[in-house]
Coordinates of C-alpha atoms and ligand atoms in Angstrom, one line a residue:
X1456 CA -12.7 13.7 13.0
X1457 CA -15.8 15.6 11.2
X1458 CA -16.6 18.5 9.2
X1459 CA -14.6 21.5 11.6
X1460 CA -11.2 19.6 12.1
X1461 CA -10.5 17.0 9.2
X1462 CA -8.0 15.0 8.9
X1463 CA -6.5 14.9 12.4
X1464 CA -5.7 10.8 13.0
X1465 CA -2.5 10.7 13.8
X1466 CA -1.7 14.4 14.4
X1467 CA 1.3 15.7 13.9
X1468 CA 1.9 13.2 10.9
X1469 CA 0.7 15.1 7.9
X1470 CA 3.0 14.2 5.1
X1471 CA 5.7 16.3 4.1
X1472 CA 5.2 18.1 7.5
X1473 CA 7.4 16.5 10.1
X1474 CA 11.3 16.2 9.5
X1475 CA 11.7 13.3 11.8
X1476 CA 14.8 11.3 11.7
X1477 CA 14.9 7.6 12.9
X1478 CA 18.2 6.5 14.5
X1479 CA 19.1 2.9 14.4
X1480 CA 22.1 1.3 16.4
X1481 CA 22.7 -2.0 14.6
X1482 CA 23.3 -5.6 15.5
X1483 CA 20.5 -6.3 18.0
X1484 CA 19.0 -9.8 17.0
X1485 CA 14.9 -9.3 17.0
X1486 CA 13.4 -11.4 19.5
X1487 CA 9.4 -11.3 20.5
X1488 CA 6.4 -11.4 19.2
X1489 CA 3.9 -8.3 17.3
X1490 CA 0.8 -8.0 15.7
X1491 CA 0.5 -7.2 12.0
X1492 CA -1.8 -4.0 11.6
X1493 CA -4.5 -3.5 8.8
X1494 CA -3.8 -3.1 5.0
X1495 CA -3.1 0.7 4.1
X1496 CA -3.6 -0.8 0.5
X1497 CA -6.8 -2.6 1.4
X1498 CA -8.3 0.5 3.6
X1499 CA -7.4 3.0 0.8
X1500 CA -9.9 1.7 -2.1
X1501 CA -12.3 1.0 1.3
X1502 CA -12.5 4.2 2.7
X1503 CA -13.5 5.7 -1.0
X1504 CA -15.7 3.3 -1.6
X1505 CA -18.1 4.6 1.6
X1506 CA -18.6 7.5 -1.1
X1507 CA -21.0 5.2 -3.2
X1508 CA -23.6 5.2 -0.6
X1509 CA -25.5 8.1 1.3
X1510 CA -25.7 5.4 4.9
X1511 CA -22.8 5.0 7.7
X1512 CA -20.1 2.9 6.7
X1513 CA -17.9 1.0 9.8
X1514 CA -15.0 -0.3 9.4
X1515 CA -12.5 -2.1 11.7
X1516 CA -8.8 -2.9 12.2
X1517 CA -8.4 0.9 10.0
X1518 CA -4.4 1.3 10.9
X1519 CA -3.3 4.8 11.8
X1520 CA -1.1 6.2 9.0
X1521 CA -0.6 9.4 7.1
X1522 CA -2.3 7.9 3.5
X1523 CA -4.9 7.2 5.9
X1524 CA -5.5 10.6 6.9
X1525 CA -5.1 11.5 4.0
X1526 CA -8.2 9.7 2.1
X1527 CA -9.8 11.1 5.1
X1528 CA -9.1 14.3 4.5
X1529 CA -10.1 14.3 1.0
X1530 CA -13.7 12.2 2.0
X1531 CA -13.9 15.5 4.4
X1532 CA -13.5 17.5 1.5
X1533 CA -15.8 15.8 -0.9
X1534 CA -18.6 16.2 2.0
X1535 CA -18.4 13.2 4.4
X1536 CA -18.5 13.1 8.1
X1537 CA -15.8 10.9 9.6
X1538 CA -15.7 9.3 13.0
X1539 CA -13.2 7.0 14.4
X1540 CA -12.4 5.0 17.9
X1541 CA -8.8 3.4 17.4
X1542 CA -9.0 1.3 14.7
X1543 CA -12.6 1.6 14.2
X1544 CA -13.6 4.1 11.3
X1545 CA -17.0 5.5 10.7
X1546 CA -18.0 7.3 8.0
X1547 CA -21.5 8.8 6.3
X1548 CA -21.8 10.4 2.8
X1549 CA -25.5 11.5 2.8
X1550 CA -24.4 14.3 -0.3
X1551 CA -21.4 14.9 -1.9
X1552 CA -21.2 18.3 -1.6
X1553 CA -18.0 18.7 -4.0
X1554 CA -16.5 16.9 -6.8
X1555 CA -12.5 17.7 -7.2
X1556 CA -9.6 16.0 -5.7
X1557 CA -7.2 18.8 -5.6
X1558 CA -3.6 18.7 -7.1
X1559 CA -2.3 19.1 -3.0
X1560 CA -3.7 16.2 -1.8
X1561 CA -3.7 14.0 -4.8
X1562 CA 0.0 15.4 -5.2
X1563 CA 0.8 13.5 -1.4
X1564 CA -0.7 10.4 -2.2
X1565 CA -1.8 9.0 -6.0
X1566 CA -4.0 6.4 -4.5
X1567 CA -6.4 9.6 -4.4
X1568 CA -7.3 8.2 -7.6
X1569 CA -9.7 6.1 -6.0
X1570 CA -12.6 8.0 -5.3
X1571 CA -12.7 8.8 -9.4
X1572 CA -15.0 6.0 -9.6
X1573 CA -17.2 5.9 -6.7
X1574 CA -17.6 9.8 -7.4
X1575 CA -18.4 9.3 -11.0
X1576 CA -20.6 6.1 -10.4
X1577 CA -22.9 8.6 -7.4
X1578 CA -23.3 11.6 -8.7
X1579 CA -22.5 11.4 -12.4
X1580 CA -19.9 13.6 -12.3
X1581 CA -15.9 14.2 -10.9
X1582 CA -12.5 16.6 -11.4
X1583 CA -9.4 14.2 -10.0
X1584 CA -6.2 15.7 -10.9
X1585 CA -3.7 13.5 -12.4
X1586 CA -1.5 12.1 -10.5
X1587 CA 2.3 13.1 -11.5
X1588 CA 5.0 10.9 -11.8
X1589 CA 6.5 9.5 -8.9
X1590 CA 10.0 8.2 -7.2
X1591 CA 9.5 5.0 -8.8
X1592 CA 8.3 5.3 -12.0
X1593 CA 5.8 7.3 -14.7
X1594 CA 3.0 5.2 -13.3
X1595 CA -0.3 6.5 -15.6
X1596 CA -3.8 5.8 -14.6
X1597 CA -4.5 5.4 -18.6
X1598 CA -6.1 2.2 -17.9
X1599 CA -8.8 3.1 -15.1
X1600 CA -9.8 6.3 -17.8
X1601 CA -10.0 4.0 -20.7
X1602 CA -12.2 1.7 -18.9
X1603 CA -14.4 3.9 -17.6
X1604 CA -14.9 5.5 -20.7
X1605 CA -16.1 2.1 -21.6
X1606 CA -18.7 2.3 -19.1
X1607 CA -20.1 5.6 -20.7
X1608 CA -18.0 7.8 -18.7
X1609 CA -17.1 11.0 -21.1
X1610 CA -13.7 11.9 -20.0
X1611 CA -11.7 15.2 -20.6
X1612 CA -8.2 16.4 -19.4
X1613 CA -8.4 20.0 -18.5
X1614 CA -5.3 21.9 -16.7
X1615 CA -3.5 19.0 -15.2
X1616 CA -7.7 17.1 -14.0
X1617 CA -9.2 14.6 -15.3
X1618 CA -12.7 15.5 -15.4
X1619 CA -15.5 12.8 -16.1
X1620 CA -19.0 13.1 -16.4
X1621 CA -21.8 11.0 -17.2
X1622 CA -25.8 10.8 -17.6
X1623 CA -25.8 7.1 -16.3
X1624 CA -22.6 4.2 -16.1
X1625 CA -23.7 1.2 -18.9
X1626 CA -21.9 -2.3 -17.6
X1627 CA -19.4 -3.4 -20.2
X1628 CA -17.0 -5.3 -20.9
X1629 CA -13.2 -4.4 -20.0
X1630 CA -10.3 -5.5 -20.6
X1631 CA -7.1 -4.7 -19.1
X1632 CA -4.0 -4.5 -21.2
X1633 CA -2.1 -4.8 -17.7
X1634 CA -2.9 -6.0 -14.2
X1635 CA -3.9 -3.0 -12.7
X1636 CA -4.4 -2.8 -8.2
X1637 CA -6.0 0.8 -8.5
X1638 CA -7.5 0.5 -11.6
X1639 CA -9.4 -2.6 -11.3
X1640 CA -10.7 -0.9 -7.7
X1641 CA -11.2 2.3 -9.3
X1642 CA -13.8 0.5 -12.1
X1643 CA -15.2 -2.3 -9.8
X1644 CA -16.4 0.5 -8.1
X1645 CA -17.9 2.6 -10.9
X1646 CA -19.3 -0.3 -11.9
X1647 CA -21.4 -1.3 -9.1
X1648 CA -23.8 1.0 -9.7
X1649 CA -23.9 0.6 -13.3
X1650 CA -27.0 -0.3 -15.5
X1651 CA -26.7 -4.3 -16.6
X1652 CA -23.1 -6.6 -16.0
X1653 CA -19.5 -5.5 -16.6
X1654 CA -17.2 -8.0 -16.7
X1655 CA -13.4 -7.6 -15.8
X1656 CA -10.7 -9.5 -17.6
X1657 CA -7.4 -9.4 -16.7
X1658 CA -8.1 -8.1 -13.2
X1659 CA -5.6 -7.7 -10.4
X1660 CA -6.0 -10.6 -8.2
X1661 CA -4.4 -9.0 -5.1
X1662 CA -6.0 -9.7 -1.9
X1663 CA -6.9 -6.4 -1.2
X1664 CA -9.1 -5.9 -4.2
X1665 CA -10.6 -9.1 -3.0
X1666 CA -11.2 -6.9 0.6
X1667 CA -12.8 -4.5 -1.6
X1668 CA -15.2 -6.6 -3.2
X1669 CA -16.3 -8.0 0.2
X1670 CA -17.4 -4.8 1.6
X1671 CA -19.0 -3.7 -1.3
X1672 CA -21.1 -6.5 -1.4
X1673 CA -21.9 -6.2 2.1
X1674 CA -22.9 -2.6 1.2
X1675 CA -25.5 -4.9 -1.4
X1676 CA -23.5 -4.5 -4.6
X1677 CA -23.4 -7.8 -6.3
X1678 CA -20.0 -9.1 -7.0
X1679 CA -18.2 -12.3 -8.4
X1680 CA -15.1 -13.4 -8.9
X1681 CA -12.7 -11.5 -7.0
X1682 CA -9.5 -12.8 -6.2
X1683 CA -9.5 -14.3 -9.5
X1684 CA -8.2 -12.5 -13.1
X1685 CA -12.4 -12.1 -13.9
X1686 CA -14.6 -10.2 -12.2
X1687 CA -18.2 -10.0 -12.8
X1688 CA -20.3 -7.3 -11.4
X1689 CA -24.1 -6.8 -11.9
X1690 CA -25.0 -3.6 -11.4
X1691 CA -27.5 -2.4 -8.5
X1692 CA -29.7 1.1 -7.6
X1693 CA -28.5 1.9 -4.4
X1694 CA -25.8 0.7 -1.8
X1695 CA -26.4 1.0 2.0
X1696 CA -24.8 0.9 5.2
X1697 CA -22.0 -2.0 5.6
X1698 CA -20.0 -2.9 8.7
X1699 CA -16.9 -4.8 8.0
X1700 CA -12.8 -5.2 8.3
X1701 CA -9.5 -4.2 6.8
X1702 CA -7.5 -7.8 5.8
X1703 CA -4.3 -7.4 8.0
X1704 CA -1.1 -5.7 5.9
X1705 CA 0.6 -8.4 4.2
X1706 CA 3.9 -6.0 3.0
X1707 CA 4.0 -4.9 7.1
X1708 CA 4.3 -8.6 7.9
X1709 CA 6.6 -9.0 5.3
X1710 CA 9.0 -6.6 6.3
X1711 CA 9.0 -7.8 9.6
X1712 CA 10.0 -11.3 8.1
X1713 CA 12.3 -10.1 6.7
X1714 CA 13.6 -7.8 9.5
X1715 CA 14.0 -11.0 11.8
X1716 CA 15.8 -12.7 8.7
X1717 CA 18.3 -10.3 8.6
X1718 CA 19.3 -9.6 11.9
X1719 CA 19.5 -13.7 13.1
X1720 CA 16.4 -13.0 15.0
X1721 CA 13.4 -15.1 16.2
X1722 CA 9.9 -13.5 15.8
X1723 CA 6.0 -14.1 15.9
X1724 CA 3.6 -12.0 14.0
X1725 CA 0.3 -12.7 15.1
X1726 CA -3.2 -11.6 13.6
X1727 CA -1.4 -11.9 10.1
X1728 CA -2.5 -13.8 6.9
X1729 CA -0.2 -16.7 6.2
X1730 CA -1.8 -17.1 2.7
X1731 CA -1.5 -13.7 1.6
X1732 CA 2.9 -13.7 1.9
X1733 CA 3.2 -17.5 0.2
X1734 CA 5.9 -15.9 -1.7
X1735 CA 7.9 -14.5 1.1
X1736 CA 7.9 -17.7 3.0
X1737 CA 9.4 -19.7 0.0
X1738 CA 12.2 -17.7 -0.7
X1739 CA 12.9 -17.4 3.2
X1740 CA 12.5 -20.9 3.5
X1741 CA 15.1 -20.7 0.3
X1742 CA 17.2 -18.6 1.7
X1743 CA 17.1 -20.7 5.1
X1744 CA 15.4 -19.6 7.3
X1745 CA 12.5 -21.8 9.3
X1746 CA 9.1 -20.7 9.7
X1747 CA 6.5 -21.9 10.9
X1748 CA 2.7 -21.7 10.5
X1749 CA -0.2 -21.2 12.5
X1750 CA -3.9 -20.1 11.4
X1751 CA -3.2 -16.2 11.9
X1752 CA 0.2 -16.8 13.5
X1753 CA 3.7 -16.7 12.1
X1754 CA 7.0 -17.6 13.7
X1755 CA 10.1 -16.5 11.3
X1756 CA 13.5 -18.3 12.7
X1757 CA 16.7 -17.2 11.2
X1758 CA 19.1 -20.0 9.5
X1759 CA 23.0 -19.7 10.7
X1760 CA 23.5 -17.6 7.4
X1761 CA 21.8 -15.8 4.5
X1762 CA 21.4 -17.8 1.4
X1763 CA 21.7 -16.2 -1.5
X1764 CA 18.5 -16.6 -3.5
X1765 CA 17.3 -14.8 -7.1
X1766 CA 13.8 -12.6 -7.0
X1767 CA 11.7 -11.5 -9.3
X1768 CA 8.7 -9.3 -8.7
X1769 CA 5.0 -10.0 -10.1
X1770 CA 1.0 -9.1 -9.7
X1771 CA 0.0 -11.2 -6.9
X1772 CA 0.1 -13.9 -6.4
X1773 CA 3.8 -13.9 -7.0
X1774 CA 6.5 -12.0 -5.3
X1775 CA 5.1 -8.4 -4.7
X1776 CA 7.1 -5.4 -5.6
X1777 CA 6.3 -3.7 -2.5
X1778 CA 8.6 -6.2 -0.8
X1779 CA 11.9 -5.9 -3.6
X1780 CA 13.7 -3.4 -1.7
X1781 CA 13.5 -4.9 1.8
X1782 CA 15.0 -7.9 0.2
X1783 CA 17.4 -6.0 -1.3
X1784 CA 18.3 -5.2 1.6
X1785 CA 18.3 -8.9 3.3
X1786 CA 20.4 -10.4 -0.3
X1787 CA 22.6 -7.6 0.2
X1788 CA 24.3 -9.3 3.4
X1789 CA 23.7 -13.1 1.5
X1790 CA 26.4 -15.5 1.3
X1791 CA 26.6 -15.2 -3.0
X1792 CA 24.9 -13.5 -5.6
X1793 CA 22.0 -12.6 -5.9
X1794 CA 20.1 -11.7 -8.8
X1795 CA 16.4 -9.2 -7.9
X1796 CA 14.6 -8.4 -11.0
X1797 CA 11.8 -5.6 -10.8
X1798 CA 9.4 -6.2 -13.6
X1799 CA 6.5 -4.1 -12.1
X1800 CA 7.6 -0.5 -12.0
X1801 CA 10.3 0.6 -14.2
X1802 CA 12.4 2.4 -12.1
X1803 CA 12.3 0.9 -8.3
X1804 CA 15.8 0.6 -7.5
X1805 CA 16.3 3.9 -5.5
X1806 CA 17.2 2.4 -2.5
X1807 CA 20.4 1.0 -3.8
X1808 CA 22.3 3.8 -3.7
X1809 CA 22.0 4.2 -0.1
X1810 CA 22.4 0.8 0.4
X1811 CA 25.9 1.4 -1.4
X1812 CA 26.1 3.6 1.0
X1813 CA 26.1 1.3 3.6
X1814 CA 28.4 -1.2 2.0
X1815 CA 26.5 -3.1 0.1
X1816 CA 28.0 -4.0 -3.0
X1817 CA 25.6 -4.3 -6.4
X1818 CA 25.1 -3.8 -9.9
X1819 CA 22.3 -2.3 -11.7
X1820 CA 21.4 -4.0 -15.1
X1821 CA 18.4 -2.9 -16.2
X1822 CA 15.7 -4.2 -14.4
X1823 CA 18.5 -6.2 -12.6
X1824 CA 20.1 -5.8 -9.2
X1825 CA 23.0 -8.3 -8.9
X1826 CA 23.7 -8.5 -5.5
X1827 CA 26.8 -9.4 -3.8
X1828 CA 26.4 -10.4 -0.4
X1829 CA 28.7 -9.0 2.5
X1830 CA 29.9 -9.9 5.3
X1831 CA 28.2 -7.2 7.2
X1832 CA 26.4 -3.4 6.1
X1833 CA 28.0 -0.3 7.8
X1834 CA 25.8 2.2 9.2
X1835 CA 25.6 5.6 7.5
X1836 CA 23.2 8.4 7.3
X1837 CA 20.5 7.7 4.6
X1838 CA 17.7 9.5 2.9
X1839 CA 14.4 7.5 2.4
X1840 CA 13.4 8.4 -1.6
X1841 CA 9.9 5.8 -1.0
X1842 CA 7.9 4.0 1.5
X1843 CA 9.4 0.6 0.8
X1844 CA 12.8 1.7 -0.1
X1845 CA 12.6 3.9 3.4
X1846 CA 11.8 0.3 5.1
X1847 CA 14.7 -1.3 3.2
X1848 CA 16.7 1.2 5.0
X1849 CA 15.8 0.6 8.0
X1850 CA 15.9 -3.1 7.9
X1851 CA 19.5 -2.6 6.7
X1852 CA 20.5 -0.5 9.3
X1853 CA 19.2 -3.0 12.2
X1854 CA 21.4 -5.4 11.1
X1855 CA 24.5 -3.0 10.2
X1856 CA 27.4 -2.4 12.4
X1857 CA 27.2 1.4 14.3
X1858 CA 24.8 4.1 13.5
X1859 CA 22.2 4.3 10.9
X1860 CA 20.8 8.0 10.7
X1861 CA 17.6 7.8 8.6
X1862 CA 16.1 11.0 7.1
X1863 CA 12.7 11.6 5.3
X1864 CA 11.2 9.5 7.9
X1865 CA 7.5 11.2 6.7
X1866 CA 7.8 7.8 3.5
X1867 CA 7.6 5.6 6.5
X1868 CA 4.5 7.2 8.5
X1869 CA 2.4 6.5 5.3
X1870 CA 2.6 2.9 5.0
X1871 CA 4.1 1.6 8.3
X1872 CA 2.2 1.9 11.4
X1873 CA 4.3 2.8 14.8
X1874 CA 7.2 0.9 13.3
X1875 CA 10.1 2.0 15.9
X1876 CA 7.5 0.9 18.5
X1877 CA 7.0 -2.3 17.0
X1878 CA 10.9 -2.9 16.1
X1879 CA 11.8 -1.3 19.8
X1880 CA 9.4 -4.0 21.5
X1881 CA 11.3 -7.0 19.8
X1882 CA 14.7 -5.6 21.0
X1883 CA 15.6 -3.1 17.9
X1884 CA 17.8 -0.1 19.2
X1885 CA 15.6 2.4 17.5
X1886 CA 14.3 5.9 17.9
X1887 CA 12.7 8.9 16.4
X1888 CA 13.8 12.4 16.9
X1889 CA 11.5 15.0 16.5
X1890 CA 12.3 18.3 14.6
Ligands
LIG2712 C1 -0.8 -0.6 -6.1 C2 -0.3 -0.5 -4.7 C3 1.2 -0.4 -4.7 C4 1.8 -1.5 -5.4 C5 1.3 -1.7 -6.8 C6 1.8 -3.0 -7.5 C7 -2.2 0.7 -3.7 C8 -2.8 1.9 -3.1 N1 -1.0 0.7 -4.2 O1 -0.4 0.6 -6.9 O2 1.6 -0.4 -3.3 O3 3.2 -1.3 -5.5 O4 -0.2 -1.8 -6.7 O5 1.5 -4.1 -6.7 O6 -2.9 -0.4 -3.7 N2 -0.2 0.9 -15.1 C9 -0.4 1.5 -16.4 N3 -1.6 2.2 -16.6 C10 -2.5 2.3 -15.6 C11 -2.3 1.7 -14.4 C12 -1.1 1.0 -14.1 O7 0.4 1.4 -17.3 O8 -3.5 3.0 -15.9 C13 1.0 0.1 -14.9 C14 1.9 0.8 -13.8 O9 2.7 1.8 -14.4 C15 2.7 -0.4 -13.3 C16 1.7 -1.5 -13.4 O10 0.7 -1.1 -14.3 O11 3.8 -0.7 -14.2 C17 1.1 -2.0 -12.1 O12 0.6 -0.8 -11.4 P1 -0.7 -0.8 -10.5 O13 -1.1 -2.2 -10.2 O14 -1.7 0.1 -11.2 O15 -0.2 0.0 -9.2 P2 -1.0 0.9 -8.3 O16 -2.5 0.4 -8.3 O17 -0.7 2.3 -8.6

């Protein structure tokens, strides 16, 4: 990539650009075997954190997505040069050369966010703007400001940015009120290069933040903890050059669980993390199907019917969010009722209607979806509102009877990588039409 043409991976894909439209004839039974790319969620918080030091930064198994190019775009911006081979990534921040995060990129993608602390934490000083609300809720970054205040941070909102400064991060203490993905990223990173220890309570245990914490100490930052609800970090001078990997996506090889699920089909994802989607495979196994472990390997068979099971969304380690709406989608064609209860986001139920559309038949109570099961979904023309709820769609209309016409396809292309190529090789009749 580099200075002159930023942000090209994946041409062609910049969100909001492209007006594709996926087309999905349903009722082919998914049959074969994929591999699971890297984390969009893990290589986010990675990719900012290369701002914390002036060396190269390499990273591997980087998929190719729009949020992805995006980040990049805005490391460009903030004065990085950016390489990349496939999935290998290499970036080098000898000076930051500007400190904003302007309201167009952060507007596209609110894990922009992220480089907040890592700017703050180099060079003392950043202007982020605020991420608006969003298609699934108000979803306030209140927590990452409050804790870096604690760390020393002054912190002002001016015209729609948040603009921090500081003479020097102090380690602290932090607790936070909720179990934050972003936010406990956003301050482990601040924090690294703070004077003395913070110490994290409450922290999101997700195994991306876990991802994070690797590389950064592999950059020399001294972390503990990770993975667990504390983290302690003792802070260090400098950080140099690291080499390292992106965990593989655990919501991609979800999805495609839950794609072979629903259309009776028989798949392998390979190069995925088993550990990372222990709640998926129990309420599969619940709802019938049989799968079957390997080290990196997963094989998803689909029972003779859909079990109707009950759902409810948590911070890791229990059933994520990012995964409701695709089982949604798979209750939605169960043999009772269902009840799916979102306790994460307050208002992540968008895909129902066009699942309605599609003749699914369920209530909304709340932060309740009681599900019906039918015999069979209808295909219809549908408009994605999210990423996830875009991939419910599309899960839904692989196993619906006719023609599923998907607009808004640009939702997908920032969290899913090639997915009508992947769902095409194990037998999906899928397509994209370029406008
Ligand atoms: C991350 C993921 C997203 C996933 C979500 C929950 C990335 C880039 N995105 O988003 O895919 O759906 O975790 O697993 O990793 N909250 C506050 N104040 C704050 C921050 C959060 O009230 O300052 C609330 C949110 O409104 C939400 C809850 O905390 O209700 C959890 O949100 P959070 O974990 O922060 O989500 P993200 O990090 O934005």
């Amino acid at each position: 990539i580099g200075r002159e043409r930023p942000g090209l991976w994946g041409e062609g894909k910049e969100q909001g650009v492209g007006v594709d439209k996926i087309i999905i004839e349903g009722g082919e039974l998914l049959k074969g075997t994929i591999r699971a790319s890297g984390a969009k969620n893990a290589a986010l918080p990675i990719l900012a954190a290369s701002l914390l030091t002036e060396e190269w930064c390499t990273f591997h198994n980087v998929p190719d997505l729009v949020d992805v190019n995006t980040i990049v775009r805005l490391l460009v911006d903030l004065g990085s040069e950016v390489e990349r081979d496939g999935a290998v990534l290499r970036t080098r921040t000898r000076r930051v050369g500007n400190w904003e995060a302007s309201y167009d990129l952060v507007k596209t993608m609110r894990a922009s966010i992220l480089v907040l602390g890592p700017l703050v934490a180099r060079t003392g000083k950043a202007r982020v703007s605020l991420p608006g609300g969003c298609a699934i809720g108000a979803r306030p970054v209140n927590l990452h400001l409050k804790a870096l205040q604690e760390l020393g941070a002054h912190i002002e909102l001016r015209d729609g940015y948040v603009e921090a400064t500081t003479a020097g991060l102090k380690g602290a203490p932090i607790y936070f009120d909720t179990s934050t993905v972003t936010g406990t990223e956003n301050i482990m990173m601040a924090a690294v290069l703070a004077e003395g220890t913070t110490i994290l309570k409450n922290a999101a245990r997700e195994p991306e933040v876990e991802n994070l914490a690797l590389i950064l100490n592999g950059m020399g930052a001294k972390i503990r903890g990770a993975g667990t609800d504390e983290i302690i970090i003792e802070g260090v001078e400098a950080l140099g050059s690291v080499e390292g990997s992106i965990i593989s996506d655990r919501v991609e090889t979800g999805t495609f669980m839950i794609a072979a699920v629903l259309t009776g089909g028989d798949v392998v994802i390979e190069d995925c993390e088993p550990g990372h989607v222990e709640a998926l495979v129990a309420k599969l196994r619940e709802a019938g199907a049989q799968i079957d472990i390997k080290e990196k390997t997963i094989r998803i068979t689909a029972g003779p019917n859909v079990r109707s099971v009950d759902v409810t969304t948590h911070p890791y380690p229990g059933f994520p969010t990012d995964l409701q709406a695709q089982m949604v989608a798979l209750m939605a064609v169960g043999n009772g009722i269902s009840v799916v209860r979102e306790t994460v986001f307050e208002n992540r139920f968008m895909h129902i209607n066009e699942l309605m559309r599609m003749g699914a038949e369920i209530t909304i109570d709340g932060n309740r979806a009681i599900v019906r099961g039918v015999e069979r979904l209808k295909g219809a023309p549908v408009m994605a509102t999210d990423l996830r709820a875009s991939a419910s769609l599309v899960l839904a209309g692989l196993s619906a009877e006719g023609k599923t016409e998907l607009e808004r396809v640009y939702h997908i292309d920032r969290g899913y990588e090639r997915i009508e190529e992947k769902l095409s090789r194990l037998g999906a009749n899928i397509r994209r039409i370029k406008q």
